[in-house]
Coordinates of C-alpha atoms and ligand atoms in Angstrom, one line a residue:
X346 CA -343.4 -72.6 60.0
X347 CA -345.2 -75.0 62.7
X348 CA -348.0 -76.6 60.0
X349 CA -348.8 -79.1 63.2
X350 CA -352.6 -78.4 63.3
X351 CA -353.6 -80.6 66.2
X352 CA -351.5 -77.9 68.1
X353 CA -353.4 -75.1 69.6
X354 CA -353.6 -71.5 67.9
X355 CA -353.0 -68.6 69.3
X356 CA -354.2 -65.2 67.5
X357 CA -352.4 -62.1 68.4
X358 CA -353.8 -58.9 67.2
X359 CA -350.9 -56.0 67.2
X360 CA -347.1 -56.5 66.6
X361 CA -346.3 -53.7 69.1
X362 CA -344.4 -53.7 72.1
X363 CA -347.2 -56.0 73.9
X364 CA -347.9 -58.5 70.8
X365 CA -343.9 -58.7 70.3
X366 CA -343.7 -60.0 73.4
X367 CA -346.1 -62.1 74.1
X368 CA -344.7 -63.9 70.3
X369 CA -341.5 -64.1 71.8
X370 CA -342.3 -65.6 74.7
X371 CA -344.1 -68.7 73.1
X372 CA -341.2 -69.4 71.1
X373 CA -340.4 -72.5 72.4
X374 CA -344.5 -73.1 73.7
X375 CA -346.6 -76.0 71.9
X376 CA -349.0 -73.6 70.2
X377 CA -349.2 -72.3 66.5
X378 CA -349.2 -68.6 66.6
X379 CA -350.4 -65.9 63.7
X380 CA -349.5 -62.5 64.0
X381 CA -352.2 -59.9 62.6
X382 CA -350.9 -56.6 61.8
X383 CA -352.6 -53.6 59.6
X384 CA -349.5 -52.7 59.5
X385 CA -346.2 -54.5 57.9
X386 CA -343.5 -53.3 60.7
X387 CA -343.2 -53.0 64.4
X388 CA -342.6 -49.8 65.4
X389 CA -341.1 -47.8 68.1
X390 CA -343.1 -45.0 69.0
X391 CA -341.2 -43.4 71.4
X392 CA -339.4 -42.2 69.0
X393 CA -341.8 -41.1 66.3
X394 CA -341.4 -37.6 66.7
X395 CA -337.8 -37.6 65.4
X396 CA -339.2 -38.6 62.1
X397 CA -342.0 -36.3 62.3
X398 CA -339.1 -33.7 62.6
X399 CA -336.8 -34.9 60.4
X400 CA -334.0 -35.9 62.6
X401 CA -334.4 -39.7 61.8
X402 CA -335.4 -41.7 59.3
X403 CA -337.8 -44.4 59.4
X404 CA -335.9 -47.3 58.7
X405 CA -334.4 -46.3 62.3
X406 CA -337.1 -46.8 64.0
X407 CA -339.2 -49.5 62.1
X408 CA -338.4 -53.0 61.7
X409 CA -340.6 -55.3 59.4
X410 CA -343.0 -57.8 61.1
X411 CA -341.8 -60.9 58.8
X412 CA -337.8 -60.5 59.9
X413 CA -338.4 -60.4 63.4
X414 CA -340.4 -63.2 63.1
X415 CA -338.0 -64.8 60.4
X416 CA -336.5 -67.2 63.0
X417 CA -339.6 -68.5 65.1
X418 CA -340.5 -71.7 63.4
X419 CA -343.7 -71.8 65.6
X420 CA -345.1 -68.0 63.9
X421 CA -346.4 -66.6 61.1
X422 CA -347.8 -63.5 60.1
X423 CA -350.3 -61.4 58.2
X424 CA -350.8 -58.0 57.2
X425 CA -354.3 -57.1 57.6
X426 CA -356.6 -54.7 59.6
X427 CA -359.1 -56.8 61.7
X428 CA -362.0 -55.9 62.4
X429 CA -364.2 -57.7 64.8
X430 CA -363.9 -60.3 67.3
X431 CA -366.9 -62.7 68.0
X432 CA -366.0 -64.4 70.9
X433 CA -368.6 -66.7 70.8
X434 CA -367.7 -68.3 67.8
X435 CA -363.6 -67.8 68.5
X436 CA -363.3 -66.1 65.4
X437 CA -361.5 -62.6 64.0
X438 CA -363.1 -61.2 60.7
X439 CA -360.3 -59.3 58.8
X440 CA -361.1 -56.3 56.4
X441 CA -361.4 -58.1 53.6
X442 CA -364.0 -60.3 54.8
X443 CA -362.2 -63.4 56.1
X444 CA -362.2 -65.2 58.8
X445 CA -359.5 -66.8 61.2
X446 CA -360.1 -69.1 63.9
X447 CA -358.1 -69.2 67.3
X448 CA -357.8 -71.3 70.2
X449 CA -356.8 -68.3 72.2
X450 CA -356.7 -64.8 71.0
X451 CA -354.6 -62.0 72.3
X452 CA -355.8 -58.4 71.7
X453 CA -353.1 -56.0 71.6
X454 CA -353.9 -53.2 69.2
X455 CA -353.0 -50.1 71.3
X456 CA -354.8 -46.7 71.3
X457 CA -356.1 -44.2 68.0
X458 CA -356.3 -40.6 68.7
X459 CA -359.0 -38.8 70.2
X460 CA -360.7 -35.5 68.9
X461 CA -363.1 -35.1 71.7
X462 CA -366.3 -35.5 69.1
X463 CA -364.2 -32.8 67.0
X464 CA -363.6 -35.4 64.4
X465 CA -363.7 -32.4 61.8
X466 CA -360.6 -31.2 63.3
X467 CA -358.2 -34.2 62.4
X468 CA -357.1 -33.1 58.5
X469 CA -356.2 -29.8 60.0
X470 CA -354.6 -31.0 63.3
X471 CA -352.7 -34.9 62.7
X472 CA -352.4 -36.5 65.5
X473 CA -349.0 -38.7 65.9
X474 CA -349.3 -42.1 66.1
X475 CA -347.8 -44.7 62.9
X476 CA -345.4 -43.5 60.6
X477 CA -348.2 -42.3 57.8
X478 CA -348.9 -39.5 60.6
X479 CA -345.4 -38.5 61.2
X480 CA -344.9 -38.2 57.2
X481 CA -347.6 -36.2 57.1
X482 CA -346.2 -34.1 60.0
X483 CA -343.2 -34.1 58.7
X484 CA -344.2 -32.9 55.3
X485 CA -345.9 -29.3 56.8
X486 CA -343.6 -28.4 59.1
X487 CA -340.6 -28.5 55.8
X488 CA -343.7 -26.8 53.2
X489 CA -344.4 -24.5 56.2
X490 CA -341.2 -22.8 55.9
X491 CA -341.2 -23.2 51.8
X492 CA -344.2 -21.4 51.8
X493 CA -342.9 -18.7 54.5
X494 CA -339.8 -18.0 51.8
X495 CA -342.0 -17.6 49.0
X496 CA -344.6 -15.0 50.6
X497 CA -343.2 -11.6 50.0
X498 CA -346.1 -10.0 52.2
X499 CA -344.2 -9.8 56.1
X500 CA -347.8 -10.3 57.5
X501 CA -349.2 -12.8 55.7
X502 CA -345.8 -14.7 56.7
X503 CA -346.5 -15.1 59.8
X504 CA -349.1 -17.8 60.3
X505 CA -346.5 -20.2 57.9
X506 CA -344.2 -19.7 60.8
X507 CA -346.3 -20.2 63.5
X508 CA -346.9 -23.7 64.4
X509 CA -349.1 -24.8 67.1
X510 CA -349.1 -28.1 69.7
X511 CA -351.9 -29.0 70.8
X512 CA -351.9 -31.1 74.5
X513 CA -348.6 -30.7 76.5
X514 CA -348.1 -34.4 77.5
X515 CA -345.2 -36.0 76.8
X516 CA -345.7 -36.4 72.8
X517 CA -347.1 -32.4 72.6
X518 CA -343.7 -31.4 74.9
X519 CA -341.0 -33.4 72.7
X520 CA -342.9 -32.3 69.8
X521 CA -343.3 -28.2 70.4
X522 CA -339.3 -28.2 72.0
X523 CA -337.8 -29.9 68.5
X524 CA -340.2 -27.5 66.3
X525 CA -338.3 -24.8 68.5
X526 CA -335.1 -25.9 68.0
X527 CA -335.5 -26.1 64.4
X528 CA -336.0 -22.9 63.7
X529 CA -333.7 -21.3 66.2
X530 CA -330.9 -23.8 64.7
X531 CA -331.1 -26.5 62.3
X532 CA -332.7 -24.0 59.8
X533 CA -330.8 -20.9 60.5
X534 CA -329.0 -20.7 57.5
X535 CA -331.2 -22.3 55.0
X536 CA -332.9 -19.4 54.1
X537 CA -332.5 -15.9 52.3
X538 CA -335.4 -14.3 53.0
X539 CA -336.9 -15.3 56.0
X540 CA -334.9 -15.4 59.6
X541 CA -336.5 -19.0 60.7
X542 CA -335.5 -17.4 64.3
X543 CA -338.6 -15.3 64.1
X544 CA -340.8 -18.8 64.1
X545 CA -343.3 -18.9 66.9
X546 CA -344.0 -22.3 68.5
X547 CA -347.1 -21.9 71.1
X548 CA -347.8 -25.3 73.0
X549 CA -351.6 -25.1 74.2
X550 CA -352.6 -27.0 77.0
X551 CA -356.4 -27.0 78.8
X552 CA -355.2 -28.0 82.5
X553 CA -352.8 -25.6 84.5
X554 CA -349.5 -27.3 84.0
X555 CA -347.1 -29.1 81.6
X556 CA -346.0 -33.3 81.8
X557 CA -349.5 -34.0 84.1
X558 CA -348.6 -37.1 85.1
X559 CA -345.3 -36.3 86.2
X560 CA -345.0 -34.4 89.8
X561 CA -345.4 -30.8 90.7
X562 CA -342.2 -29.6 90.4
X563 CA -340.6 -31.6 87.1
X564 CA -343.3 -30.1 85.5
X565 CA -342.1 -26.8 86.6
X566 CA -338.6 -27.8 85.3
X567 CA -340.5 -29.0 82.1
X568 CA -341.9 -25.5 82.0
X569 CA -338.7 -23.9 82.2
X570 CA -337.0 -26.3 80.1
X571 CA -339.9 -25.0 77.1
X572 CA -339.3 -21.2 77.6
X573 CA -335.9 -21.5 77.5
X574 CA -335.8 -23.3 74.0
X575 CA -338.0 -20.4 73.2
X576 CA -341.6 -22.3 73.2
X577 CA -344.4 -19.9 74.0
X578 CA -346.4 -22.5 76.9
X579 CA -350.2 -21.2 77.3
X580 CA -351.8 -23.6 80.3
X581 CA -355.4 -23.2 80.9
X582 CA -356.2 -23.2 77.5
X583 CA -358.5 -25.0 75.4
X584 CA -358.9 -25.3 72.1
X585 CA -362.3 -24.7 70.7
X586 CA -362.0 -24.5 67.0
X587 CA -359.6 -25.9 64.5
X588 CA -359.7 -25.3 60.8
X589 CA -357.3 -24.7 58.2
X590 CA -356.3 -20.9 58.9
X591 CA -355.5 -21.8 62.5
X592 CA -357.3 -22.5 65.5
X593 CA -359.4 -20.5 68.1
X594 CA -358.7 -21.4 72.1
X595 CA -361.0 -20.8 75.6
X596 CA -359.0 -19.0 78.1
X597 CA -360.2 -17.4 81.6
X598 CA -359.9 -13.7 79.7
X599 CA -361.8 -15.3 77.0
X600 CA -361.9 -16.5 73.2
X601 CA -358.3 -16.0 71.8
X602 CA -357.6 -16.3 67.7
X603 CA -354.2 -17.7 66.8
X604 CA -353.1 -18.1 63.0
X605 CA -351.0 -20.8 62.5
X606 CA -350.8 -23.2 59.0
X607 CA -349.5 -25.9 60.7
X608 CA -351.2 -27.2 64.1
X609 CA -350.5 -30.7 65.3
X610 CA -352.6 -32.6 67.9
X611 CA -351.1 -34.0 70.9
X612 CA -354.5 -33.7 73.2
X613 CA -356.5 -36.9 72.7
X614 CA -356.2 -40.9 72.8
X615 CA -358.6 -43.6 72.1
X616 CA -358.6 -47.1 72.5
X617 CA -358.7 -49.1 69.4
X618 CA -362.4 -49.8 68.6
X619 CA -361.8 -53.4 68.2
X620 CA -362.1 -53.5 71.5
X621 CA -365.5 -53.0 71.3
X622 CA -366.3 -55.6 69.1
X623 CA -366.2 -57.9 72.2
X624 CA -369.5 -56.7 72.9
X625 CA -368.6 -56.8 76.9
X626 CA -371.4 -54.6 78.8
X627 CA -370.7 -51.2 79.1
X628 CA -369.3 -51.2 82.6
X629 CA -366.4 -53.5 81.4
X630 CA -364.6 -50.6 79.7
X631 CA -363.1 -47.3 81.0
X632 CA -363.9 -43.9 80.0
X633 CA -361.0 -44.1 76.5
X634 CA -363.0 -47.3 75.8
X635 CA -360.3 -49.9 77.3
X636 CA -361.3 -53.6 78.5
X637 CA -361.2 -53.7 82.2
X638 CA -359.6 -56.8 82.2
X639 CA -359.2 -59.5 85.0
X640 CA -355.8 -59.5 87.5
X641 CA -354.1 -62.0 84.8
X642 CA -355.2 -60.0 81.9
X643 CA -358.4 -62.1 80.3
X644 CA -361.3 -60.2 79.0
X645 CA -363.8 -60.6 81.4
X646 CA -365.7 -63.7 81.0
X647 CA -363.6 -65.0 78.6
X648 CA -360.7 -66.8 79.9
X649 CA -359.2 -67.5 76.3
X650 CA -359.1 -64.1 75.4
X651 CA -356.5 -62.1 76.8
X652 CA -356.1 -57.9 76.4
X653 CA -352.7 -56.1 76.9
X654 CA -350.8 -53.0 76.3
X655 CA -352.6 -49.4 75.9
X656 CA -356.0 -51.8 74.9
X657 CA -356.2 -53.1 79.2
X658 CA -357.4 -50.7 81.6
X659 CA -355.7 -52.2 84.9
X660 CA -354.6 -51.4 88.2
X661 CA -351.6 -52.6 90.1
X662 CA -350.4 -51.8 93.4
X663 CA -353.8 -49.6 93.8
X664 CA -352.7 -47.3 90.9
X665 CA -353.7 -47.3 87.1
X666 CA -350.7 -48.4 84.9
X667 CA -349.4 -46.3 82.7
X668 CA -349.8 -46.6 79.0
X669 CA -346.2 -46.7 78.1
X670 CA -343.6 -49.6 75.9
X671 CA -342.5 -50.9 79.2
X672 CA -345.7 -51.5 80.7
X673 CA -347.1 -53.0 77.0
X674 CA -344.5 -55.3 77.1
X675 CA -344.7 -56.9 80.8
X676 CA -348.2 -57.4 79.7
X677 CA -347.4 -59.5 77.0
X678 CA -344.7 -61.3 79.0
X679 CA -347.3 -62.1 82.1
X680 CA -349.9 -62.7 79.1
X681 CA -347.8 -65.2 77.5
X682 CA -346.7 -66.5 80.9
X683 CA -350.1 -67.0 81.7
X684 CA -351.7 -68.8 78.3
X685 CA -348.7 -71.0 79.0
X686 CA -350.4 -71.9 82.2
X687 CA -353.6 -72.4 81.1
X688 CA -352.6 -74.8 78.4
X689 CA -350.9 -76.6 81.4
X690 CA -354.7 -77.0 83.4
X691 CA -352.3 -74.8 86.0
X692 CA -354.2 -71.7 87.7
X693 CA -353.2 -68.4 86.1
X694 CA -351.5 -65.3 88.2
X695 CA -352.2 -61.9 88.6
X696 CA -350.0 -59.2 86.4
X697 CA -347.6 -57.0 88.5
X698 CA -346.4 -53.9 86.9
X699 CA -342.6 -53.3 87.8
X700 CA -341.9 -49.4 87.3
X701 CA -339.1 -48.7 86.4
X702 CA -339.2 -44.7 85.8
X703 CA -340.3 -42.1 83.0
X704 CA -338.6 -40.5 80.8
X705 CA -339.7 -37.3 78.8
X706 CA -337.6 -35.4 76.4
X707 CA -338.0 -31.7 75.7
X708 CA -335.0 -30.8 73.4
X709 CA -331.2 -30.6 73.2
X710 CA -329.5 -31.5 76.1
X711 CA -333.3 -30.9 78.1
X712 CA -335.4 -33.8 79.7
X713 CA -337.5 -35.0 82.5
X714 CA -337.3 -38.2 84.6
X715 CA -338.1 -39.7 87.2
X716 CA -336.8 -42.8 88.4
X717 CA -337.7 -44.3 91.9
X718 CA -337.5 -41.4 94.3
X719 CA -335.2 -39.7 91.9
X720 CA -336.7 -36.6 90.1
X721 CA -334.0 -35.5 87.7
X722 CA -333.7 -32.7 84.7
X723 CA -331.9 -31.4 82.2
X724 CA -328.2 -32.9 80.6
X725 CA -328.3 -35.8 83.3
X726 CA -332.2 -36.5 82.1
X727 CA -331.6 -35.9 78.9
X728 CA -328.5 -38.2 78.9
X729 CA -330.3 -41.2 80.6
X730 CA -333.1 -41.0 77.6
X731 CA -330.9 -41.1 75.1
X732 CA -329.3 -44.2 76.1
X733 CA -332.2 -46.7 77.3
X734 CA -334.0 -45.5 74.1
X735 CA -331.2 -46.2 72.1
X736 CA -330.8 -49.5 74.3
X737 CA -334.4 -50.5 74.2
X738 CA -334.9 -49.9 69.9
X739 CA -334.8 -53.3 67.9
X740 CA -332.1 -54.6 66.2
X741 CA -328.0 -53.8 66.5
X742 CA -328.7 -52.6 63.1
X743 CA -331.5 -49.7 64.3
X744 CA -329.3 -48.5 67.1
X745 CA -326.1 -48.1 65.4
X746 CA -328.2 -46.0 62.7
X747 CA -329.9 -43.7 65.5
X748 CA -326.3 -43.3 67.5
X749 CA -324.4 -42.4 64.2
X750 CA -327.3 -40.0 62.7
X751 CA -328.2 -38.6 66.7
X752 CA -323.9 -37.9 66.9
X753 CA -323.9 -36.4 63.6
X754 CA -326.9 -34.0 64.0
X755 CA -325.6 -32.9 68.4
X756 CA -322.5 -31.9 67.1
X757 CA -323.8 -29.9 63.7
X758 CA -327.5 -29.3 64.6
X759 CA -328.5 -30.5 61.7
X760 CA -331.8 -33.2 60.9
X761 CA -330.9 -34.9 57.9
X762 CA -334.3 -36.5 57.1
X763 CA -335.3 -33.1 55.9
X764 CA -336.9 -34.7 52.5
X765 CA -340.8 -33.9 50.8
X766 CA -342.0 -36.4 48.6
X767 CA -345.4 -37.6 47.7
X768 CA -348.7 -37.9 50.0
X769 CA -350.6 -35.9 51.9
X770 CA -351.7 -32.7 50.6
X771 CA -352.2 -29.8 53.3
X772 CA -355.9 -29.6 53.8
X773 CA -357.8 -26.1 53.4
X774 CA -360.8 -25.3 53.6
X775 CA -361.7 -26.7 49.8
X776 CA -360.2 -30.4 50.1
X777 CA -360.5 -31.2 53.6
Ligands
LIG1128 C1 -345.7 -40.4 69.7 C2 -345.6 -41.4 70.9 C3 -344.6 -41.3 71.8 C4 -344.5 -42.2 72.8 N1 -343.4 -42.1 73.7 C5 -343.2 -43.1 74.7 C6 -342.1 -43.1 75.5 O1 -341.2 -42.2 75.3 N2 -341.9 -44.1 76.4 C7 -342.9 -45.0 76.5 O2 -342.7 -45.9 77.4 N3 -344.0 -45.0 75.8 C8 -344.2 -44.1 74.9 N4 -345.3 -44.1 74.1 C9 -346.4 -45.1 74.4 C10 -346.0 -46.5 73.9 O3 -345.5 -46.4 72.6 C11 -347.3 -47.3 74.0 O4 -347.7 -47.4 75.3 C12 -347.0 -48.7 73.5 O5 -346.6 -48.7 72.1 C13 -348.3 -49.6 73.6 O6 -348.0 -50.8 73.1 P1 -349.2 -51.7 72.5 O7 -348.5 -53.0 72.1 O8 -350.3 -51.8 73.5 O9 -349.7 -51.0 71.2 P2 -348.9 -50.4 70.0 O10 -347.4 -50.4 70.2 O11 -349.6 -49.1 69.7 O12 -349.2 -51.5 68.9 C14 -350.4 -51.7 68.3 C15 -350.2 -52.4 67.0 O13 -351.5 -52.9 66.6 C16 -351.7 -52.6 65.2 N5 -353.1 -52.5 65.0 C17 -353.9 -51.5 65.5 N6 -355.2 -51.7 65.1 C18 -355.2 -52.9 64.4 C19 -356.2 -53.7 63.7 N7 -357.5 -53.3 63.8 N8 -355.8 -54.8 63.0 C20 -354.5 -55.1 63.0 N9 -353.5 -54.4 63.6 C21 -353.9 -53.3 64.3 C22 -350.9 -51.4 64.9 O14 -350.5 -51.3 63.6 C23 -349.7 -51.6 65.9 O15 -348.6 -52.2 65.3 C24 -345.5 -43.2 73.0 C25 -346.5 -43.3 72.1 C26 -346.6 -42.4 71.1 C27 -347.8 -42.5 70.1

């Protein structure tokens, strides 16, 4: 480790895609850096749902902070939650009270989920967003159909094999098409009493269409992707009520009931409330609570401080950028670029957000994209995600797991991460 303490310290919050890179960047940069992570691994959410549903397990997806920064003698790392940032005194307080001083800071802590004010809702309807959540997902959806077996009475078997997505974005639609597939396949012959064909996967969504932020019509191919893996789509429909027999949901013919013990939230995201702690005025953060940060990514009125990923709110070529790993990451690159430059006495440079496409899986052999002026669906889609993501996930290690367990489970339709242990217990209406 770099104990050289005339150099200058640089204090990134977040070892996600954005806080990654901007460490790597400054590998070979005259600065002492410290990592800050509430977490001990960097993880890559795009795939998060496949351990939510049992297809992968975590050590696929997750690699610990320490061993990626094993080899950078300039970095070090801690595992704690920070909480507040005072600016004015350059300083980070961490939950347990401490302090750590920086020269710069960058803030890269991403987004939380949102419940709207609902906050009541959240032990009935987990949102998906570190690896505790997708354990926790994971964990209904298996004691969902456990509990479906063991219910003699046909009726009252029913809501354990209903399971409701709330928010058809890109997490809700990858979500609701793998619960499908589970029971129409990977589950099939698991059972003795109960034909996990019969399960009823209903993805809700308040605006009129699926994917929102893709165009018109590869949302209508989403749509139609959905159906055909047997998801029951309702658009137009907003959820009202959640608790731990199911949820209630606004349409235009009125309040509809739906019974279902296991209901996951897809709907709402936050930015991290450390962002807040800067104490910027109001009109310095967007609606989610993101920093409206300068062209080359410093908070506003603080040209040491620097906010990337999901945490900036910025525009580029007139549109917003998306909050997505590619995005996070040539922040952290144009961040690093940038610190570099101001440690030079060299004026910084605006960040320009390169977009290379979007992918959006929806199930076996069933995907979205858009690349360019390409709109694409189906195998060809579905094909292309497979790879970059596989491409893009840390470590050789990481991807020969995920291409060895994804071969394995096409050809068989099997998830082999089907395991309950330990943790959360389903809330009702007495513990939650
Ligand atoms: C389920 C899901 C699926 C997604 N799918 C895709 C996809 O297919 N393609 C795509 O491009 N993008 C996808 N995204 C979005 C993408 O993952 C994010 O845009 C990206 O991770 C943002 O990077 P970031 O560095 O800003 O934040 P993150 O990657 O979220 O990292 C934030 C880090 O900060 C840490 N942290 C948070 N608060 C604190 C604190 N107070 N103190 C210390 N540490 C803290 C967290 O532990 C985390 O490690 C998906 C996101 C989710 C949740």
């Amino acid at each position: 480790m770099n104990t050289n303490l005339s150099l200058p310290h640089v204090l990134i919050l977040g070892c996600g895609f954005g806080g990654l890179a901007v460490a790597r960047k400054l590998a070979s940069a005259p600065v002492r850096i410290t990592m800050i992570d509430k977490s001990n691994h960097h993880l890559f959410q795009p795939l998060l749902y496949q351990v939510a549903t049992a297809g992968l397990a975590a050590p696929a997806i997750a690699a610990p902070v320490r061993s990626l920064l094993a080899d950078q003698r300039n970095a070090t790392s801690l595992m704690a939650d920070a909480v507040a940032v005072d600016a004015a005194r350059r300083v980070v307080t961490l939950d347990d009270g401490s302090e750590v001083t920086y020269d710069y800071l960058v803030m890269a802590t991403g987004t939380t989920h949102s419940y709207f004010g609902n906050d009541a809702w959240e032990p009935y309807a987990p949102g998906l967003k570190n690896l505790s959540d997708a354990f926790i997902i994971r964990k209904r959806i298996l004691l969902a159909y456990e509990h479906a077996e063991r219910e003699l009475d046909p009726v009252k078997r029913v809501p354990w094999l209903t399971f409701a997505v709330i928010g058809a974005g890109p997490t809700g639609v990858e979500l609701a098409g793998t619960l499908a597939e589970i029971g129409r396949h990977t589950l099939r012959h698991d059972f003795r009493r109960i034909d996990t064909r019969q399960v009823r996967v209903m993805l809700l969504e308040g605006n009129d269409r699926v994917l929102g932020t893709y165009p018109e019509e590869l949302s209508q191919k989403a749509r139609e992707q959905l159906e055909r893996i047997g998801v029951e789509l309702h658009t137009g429909s907003r959820v009202t009520h959640i608790d731990a027999q199911g949820l209630k949901y606004q349409t235009a013919s009125g309040e509809q009931t739906l019974e279902a013990r296991t209901v996951v939230w897809a709907a709402g995201v936050a930015a991290s409330p450390l962002a807040k702690t800067l104490g910027l005025p109001a009109e310095k953060y967007d609606r989610a609570g993101r920093v409206l940060v300068e062209p080359d990514l410093s908070a506003p009125g603080h040209p040491e401080i620097f906010v990337i990923g999901d945490l900036a709110g910025i525009q580029s070529d007139g549109k917003p950028v998306p909050g997505l790993g590619a995005s996070a990451k040539q922040m952290g690159w144009c961040a690093a670029a940038n610190l570099k430059r101001r440690l030079a006495g060299e004026a910084t440079r605006p960040f320009h957000y390169a977009d290379y496409g979007t992918l959006s899986p929806i199930g076996r052999k069933a995907a979205v994209a858009q690349i360019g002026k390409f709109k694409l669906s189906g195998t060809i889609a579905w094909l292309l995600w497979l790879f970059a993501h596989i491409y893009f996930l840390i470590g050789f290690r990481n991807r020969l797991m995920v291409m060895i367990d994804w071969a394995a489970a096409y050809f068989s339709f099997t998830r082999p991460a089907r395991i309950v242990a330990g943790g959360d217990e389903r809330a009702t209406e007495d513990s939650a």
